[in-house]
Coordinates of C-alpha atoms in Angstrom, one line a residue:
X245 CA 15.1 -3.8 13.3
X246 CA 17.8 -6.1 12.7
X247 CA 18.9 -9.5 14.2
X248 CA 20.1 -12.9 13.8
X249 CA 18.0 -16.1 13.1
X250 CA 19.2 -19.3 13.4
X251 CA 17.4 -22.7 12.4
X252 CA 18.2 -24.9 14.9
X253 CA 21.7 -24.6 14.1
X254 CA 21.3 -26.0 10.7
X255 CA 21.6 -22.7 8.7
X256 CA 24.0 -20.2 8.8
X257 CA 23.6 -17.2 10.8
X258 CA 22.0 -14.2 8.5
X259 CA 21.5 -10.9 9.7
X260 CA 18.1 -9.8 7.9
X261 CA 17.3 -6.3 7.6
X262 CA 13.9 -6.3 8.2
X263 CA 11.6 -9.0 10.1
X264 CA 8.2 -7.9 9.1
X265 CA 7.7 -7.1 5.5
X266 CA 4.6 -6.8 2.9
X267 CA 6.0 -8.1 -0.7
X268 CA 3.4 -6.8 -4.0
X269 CA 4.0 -8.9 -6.7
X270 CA 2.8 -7.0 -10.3
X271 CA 0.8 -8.7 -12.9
X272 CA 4.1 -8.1 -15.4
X273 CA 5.8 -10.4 -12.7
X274 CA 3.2 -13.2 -12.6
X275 CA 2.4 -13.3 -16.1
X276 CA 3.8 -14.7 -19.3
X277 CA 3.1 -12.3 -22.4
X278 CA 0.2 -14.1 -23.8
X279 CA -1.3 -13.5 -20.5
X280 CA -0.8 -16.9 -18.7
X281 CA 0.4 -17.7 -15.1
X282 CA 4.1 -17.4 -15.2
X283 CA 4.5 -20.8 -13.1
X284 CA 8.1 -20.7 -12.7
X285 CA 8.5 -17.4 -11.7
X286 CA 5.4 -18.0 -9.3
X287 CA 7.3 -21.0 -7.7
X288 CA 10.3 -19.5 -7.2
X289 CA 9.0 -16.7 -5.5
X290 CA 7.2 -18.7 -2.9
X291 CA 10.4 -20.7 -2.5
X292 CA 11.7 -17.4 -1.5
X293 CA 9.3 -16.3 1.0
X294 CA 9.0 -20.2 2.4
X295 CA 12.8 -19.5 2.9
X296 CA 12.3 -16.0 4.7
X297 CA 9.2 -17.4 6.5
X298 CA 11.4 -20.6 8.2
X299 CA 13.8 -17.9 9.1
X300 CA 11.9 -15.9 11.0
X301 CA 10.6 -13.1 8.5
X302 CA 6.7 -12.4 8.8
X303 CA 5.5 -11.8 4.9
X304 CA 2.0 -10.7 3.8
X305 CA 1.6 -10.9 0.0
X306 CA -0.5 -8.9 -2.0
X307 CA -0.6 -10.5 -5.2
X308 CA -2.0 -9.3 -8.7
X309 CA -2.1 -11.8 -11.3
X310 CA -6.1 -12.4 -10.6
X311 CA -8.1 -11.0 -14.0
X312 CA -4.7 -11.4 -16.2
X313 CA -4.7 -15.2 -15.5
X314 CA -8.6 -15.1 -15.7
X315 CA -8.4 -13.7 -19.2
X316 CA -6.4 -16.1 -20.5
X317 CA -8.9 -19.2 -19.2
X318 CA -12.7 -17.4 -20.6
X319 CA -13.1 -16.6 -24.2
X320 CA -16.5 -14.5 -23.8
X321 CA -19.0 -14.7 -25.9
X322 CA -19.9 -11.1 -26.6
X323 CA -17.8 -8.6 -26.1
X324 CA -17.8 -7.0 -22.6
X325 CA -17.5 -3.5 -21.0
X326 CA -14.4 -3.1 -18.9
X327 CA -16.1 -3.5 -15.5
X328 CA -18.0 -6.8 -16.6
X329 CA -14.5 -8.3 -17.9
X330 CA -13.0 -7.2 -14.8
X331 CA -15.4 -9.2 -13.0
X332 CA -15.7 -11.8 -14.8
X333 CA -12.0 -12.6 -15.5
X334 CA -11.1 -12.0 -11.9
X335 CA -14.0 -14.3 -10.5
X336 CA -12.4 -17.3 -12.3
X337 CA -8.6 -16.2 -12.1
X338 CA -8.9 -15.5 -8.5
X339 CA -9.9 -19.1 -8.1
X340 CA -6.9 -20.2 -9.9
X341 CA -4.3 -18.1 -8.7
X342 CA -5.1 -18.7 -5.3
X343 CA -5.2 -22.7 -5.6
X344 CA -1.8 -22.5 -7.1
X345 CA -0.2 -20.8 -4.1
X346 CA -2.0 -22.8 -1.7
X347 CA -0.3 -26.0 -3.9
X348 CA 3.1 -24.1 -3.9
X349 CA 3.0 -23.2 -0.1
X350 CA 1.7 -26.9 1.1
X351 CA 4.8 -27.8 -0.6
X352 CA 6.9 -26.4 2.0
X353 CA 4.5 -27.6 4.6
X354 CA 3.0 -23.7 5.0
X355 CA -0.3 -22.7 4.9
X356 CA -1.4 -19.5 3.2
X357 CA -4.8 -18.0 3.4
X358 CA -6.7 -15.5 0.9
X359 CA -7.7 -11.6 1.9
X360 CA -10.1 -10.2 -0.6
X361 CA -10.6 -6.7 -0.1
X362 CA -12.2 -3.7 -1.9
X363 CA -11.2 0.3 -1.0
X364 CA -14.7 1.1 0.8
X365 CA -13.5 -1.1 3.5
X366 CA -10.4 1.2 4.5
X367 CA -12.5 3.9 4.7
X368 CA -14.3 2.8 8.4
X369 CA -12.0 2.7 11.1
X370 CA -13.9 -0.2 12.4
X371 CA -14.0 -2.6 8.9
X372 CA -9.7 -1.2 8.9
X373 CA -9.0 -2.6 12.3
X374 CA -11.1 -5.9 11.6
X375 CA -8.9 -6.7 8.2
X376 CA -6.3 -6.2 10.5
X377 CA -7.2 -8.3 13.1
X378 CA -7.4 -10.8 10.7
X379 CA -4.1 -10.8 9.1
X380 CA -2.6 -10.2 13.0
X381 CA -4.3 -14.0 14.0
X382 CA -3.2 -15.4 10.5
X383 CA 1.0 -14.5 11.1
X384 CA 0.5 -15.4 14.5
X385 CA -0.1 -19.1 13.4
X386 CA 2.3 -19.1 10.6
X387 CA -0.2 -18.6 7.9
X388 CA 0.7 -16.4 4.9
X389 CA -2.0 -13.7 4.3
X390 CA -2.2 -13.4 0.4
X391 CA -4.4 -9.7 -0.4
X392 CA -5.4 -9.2 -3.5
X393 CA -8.7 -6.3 -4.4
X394 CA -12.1 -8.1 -4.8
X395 CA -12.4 -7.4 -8.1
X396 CA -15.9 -9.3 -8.7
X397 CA -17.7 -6.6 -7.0
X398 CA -15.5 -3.4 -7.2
X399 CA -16.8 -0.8 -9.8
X400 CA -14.6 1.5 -11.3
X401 CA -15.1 4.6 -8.5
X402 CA -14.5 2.5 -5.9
X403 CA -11.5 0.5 -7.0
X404 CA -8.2 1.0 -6.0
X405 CA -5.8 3.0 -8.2
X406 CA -4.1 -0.7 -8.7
X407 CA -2.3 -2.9 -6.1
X408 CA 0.3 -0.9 -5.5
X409 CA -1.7 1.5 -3.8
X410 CA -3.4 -1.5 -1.9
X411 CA 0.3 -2.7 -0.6
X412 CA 0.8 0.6 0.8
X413 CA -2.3 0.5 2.9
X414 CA -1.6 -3.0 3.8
X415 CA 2.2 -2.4 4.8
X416 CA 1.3 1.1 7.0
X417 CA -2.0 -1.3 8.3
X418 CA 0.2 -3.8 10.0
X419 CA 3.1 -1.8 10.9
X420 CA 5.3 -3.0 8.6
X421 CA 9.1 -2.6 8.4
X422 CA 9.2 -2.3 4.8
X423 CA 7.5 -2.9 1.8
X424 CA 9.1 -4.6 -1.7
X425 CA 7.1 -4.1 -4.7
X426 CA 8.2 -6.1 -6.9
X427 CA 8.0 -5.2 -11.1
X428 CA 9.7 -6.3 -14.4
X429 CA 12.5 -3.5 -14.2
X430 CA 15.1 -3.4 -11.9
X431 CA 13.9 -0.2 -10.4
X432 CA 13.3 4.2 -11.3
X433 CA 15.7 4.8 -13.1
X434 CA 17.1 8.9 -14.1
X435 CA 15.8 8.3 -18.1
X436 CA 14.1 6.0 -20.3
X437 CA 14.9 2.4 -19.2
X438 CA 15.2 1.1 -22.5
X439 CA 17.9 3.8 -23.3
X440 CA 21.4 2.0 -22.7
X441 CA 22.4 5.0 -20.7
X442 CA 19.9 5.1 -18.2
X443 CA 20.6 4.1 -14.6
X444 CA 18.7 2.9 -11.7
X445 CA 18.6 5.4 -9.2
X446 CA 19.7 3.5 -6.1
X447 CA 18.5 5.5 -3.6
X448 CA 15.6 8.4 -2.9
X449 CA 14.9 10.3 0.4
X450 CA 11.3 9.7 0.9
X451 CA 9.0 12.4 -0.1
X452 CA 11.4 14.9 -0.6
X453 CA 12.3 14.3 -4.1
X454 CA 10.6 15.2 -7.8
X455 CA 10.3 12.6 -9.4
X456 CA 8.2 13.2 -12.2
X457 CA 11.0 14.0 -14.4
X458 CA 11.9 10.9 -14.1
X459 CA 9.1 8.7 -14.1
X460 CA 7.6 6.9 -17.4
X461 CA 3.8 7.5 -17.5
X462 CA 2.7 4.3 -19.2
X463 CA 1.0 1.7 -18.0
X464 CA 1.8 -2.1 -17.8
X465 CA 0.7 -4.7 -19.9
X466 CA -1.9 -6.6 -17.3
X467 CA -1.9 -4.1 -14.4
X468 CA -3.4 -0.5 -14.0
X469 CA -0.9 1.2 -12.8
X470 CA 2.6 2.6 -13.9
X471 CA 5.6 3.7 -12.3
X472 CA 4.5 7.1 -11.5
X473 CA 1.8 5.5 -9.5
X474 CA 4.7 3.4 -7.8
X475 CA 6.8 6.3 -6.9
X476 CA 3.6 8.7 -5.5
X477 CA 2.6 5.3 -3.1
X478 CA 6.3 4.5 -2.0
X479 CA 6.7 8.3 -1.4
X480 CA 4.1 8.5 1.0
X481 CA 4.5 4.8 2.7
X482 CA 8.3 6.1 3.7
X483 CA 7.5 9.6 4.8
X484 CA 5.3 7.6 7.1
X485 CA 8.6 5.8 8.5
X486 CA 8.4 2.5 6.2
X487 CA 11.4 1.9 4.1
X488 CA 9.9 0.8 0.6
X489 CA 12.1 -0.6 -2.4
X490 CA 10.9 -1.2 -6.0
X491 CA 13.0 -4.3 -7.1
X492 CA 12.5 -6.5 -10.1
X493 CA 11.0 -9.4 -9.1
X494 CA 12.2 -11.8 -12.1
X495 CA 15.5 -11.9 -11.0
X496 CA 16.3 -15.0 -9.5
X497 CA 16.3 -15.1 -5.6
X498 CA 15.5 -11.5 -5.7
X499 CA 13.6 -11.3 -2.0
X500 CA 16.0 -13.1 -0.1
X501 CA 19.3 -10.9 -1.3
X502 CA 17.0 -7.6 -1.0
X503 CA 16.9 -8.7 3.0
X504 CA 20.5 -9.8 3.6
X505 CA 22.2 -7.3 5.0
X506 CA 25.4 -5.1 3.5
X507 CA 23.1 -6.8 0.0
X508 CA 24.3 -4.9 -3.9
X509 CA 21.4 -5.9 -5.5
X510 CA 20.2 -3.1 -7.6
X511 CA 16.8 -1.5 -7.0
X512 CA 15.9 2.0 -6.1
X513 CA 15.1 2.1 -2.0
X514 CA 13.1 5.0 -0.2
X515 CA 14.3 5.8 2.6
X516 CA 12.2 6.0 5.4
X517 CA 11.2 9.4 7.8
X518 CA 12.6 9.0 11.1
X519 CA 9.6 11.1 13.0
X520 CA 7.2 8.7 14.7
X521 CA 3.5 8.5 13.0
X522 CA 0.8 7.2 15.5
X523 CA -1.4 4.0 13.5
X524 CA -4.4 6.5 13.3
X525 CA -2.4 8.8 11.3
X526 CA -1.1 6.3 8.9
X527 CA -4.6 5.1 8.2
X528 CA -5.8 9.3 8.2
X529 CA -2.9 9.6 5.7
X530 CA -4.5 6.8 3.0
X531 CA -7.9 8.2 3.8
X532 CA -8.3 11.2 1.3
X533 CA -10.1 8.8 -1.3
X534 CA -12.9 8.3 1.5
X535 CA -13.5 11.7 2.4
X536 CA -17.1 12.7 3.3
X537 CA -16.5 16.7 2.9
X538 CA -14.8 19.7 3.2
X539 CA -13.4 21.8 6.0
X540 CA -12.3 25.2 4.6
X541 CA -10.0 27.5 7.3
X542 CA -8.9 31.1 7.2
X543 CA -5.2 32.2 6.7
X544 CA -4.8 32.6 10.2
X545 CA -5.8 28.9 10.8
X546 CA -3.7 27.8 8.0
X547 CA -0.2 29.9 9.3
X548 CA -0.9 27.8 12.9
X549 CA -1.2 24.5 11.3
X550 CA 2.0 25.1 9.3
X551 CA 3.4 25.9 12.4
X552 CA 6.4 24.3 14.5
X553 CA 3.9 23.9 16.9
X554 CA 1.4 21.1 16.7
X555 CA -1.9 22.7 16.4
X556 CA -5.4 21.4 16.5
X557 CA -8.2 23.1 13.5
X558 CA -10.5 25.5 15.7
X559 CA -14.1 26.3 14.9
X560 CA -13.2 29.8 14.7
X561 CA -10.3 29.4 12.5
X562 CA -13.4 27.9 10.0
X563 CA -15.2 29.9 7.1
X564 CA -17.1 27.0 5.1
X565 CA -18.2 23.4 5.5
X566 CA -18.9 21.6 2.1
X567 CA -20.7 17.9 2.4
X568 CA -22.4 15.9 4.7
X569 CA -20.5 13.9 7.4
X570 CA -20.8 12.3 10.5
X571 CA -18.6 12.1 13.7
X572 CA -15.5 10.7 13.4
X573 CA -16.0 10.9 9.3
X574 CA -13.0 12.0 7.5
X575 CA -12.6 15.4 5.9
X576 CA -10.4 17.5 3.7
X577 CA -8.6 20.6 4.7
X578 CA -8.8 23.7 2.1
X579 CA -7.3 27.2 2.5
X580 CA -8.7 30.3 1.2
X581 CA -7.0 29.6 -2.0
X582 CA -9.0 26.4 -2.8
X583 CA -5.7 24.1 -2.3
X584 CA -6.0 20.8 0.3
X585 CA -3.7 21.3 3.0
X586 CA -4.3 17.8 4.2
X587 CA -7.5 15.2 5.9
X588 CA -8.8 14.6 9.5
X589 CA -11.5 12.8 11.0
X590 CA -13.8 15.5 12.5
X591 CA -15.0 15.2 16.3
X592 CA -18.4 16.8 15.1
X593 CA -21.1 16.0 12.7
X594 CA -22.0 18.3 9.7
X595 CA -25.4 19.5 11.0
X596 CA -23.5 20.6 14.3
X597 CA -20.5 21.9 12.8
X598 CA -21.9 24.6 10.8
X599 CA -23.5 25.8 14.0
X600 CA -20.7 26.3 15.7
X601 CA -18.4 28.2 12.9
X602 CA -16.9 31.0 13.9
X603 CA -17.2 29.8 17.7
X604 CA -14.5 30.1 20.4
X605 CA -13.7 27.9 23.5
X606 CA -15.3 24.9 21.8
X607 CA -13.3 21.4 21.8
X608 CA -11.8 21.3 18.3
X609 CA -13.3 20.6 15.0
X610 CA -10.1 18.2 14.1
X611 CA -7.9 17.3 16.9
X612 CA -4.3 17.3 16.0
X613 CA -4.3 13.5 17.0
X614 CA -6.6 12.7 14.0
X615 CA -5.0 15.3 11.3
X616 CA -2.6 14.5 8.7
X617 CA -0.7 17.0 6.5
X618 CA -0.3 16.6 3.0

């Protein structure tokens, strides 16, 4: 959506590109290379969404920044496993990095409030449409949500790849028009970035594209994730009709020339699908990690759902049910060749289910409403 914002006649008319956006800012954004709060950098970036904010432009932030800034505060006395450092650095850098945006915001005479969250709560529909609830009420009174995973009580199988996979639950959550995840490069680019001949690739057609030819597999500095895990998240966020763009945020005044329209600001953009997808497939489509079994279907079954035709799983198209699950859990789909064709949140529990396999004129095992297609 696109239109004009004026403040009260003072500012210059700007035609934004998006309205509604979710900005992740990395730890390699936040952080100086001995592992402190990058303060500047921090500053200017809320300076930016301030600016977006006073023109109309609803922001959530999901900020990393939390156990890198804690690390550089706590010299521990023993050494630690990784999940005790994790909590323990995050517990006292959470503390700090969200005091200095609430101190950065007031500023500007904005509030901003904190989200913690961990990846068991996007797994109930019910604890999903609570965290959204709560970020709904905060825009609606001009509060800045800042999300960021509660790292003093996540453990290592429940935690979220990093935050970049977080954002893109958070920006297909709250219907977002885009998301901007912000790094310390300029973008993917078609080869090594540190080789001189290496170019950003400007634009990408949602899931369509390999890019694993691409993409370096390394890791940041203060983060856990890499730009392969960028590209897989952005992927999937824009074949779900967001536009994402991977940007560097160190570049001065980055957000605000990423929204102007007709902007040359080089990043690499996603391109978003144009078919509609409901808000209980979005959240079915970031489910997989929560899944409670298995559904496996026959060929048959499998040639209908690959179908032009929208098509509901059947109890008869179903040979196996692996795992135990209740109504409304969420399930993966497997063929006869062991491959996931995609999730859905049954209409049956497991008990009942197995019952009923083989079964005609029954209501379906997965409606088509609740199915989502890798």
């Amino acid at each position: 959506m696109k239109r004009n914002i004026q403040n009260n006649g003072q500012l210059p008319i700007v035609d934004w590109q998006f309205n509604r956006i979710a900005v992740k800012i990395g730890s390699n954004v936040l952080t100086r290379k001995d592992g402190t709060l990058d303060i500047t950098r921090m500053s200017a970036l809320v300076d930016q969404v301030a600016e977006l904010h006073r023109k109309g432009v609803e922001v959530v932030l999901i900020s990393s920044g939390a156990v890198a800034s804690g690390r550089s505060e706590i010299k521990a006395g023993k050494k630690l496993d990784s999940v005790s450092a994790r909590q323990l650095y995050s517990a006292v850098g959470q503390a700090k990095l969200i005091n200095r945006y609430y101190e950065l915001f007031r500023e500007h005479g904005m509030t901003c409030g904190q989200v913690l969250t961990t990846k068991e709560n996007f797994g109930s529909r019910t604890h999903y449409l609570n965290q959204k609830h709560c970020m709904e009420v905060m825009l609606e009174n001009k509060v800045i949500p800042i999300v960021n995973e509660n790292d003093t009580i996540s453990v290592t199988e429940l935690m979220f790849t990093d935050n970049d996979e977080l954002s893109g639950l958070i920006a297909t959550m709250m219907g977002m028009e885009a998301l901007i995840i912000l790094s310390n490069i300029d973008g993917i680019y078609n080869g090594n970035p540190s080789d001189l001949s290496s170019t950003v690739i400007r634009e990408i057609d949602g899931g369509k594209e390999d890019l694993s030819e691409y993409v370096q597999t390394s890791k940041s500095s203060f983060g856990r994730g890499g730009m392969l895990t960028k590209c897989n998240i952005a992927q999937k966020v824009a074949d779900e009709g967001i536009t994402v763009i991977i940007a560097n945020g160190k570049k001065d005044n980055i957000l605000v020339d990423l929204l102007a329209k007709d902007n040359h600001t080089v990043c690499t953009r996603f391109i978003p699908s144009d078919k509609p997808v409901s808000s209980v497939k979005k959240w079915i489509a970031h489910s997989e990690g929560f899944a409670k079994g298995e559904i496996h279907i026959n060929l048959g079954a499998e040639e209908a759902l690959l179908g032009p035709k929208a098509t509901s799983i059947l109890l008869v198209g179903v040979t196996r049910i692996t795992g135990d699950f209740e109504k409304d859990d969420i399930v993966k789909i497997i063929n006869e060749e062991g491959i996931q064709l995609g999730v859905g949140c049954v209409g049956y529990d497991s008990t009942e289910a197995r019952k009923l396999i083989g079964c005609r004129d029954k209501k379906p095992l997965i409606h088509y409403d609740y199915l989502y297609l890798d």
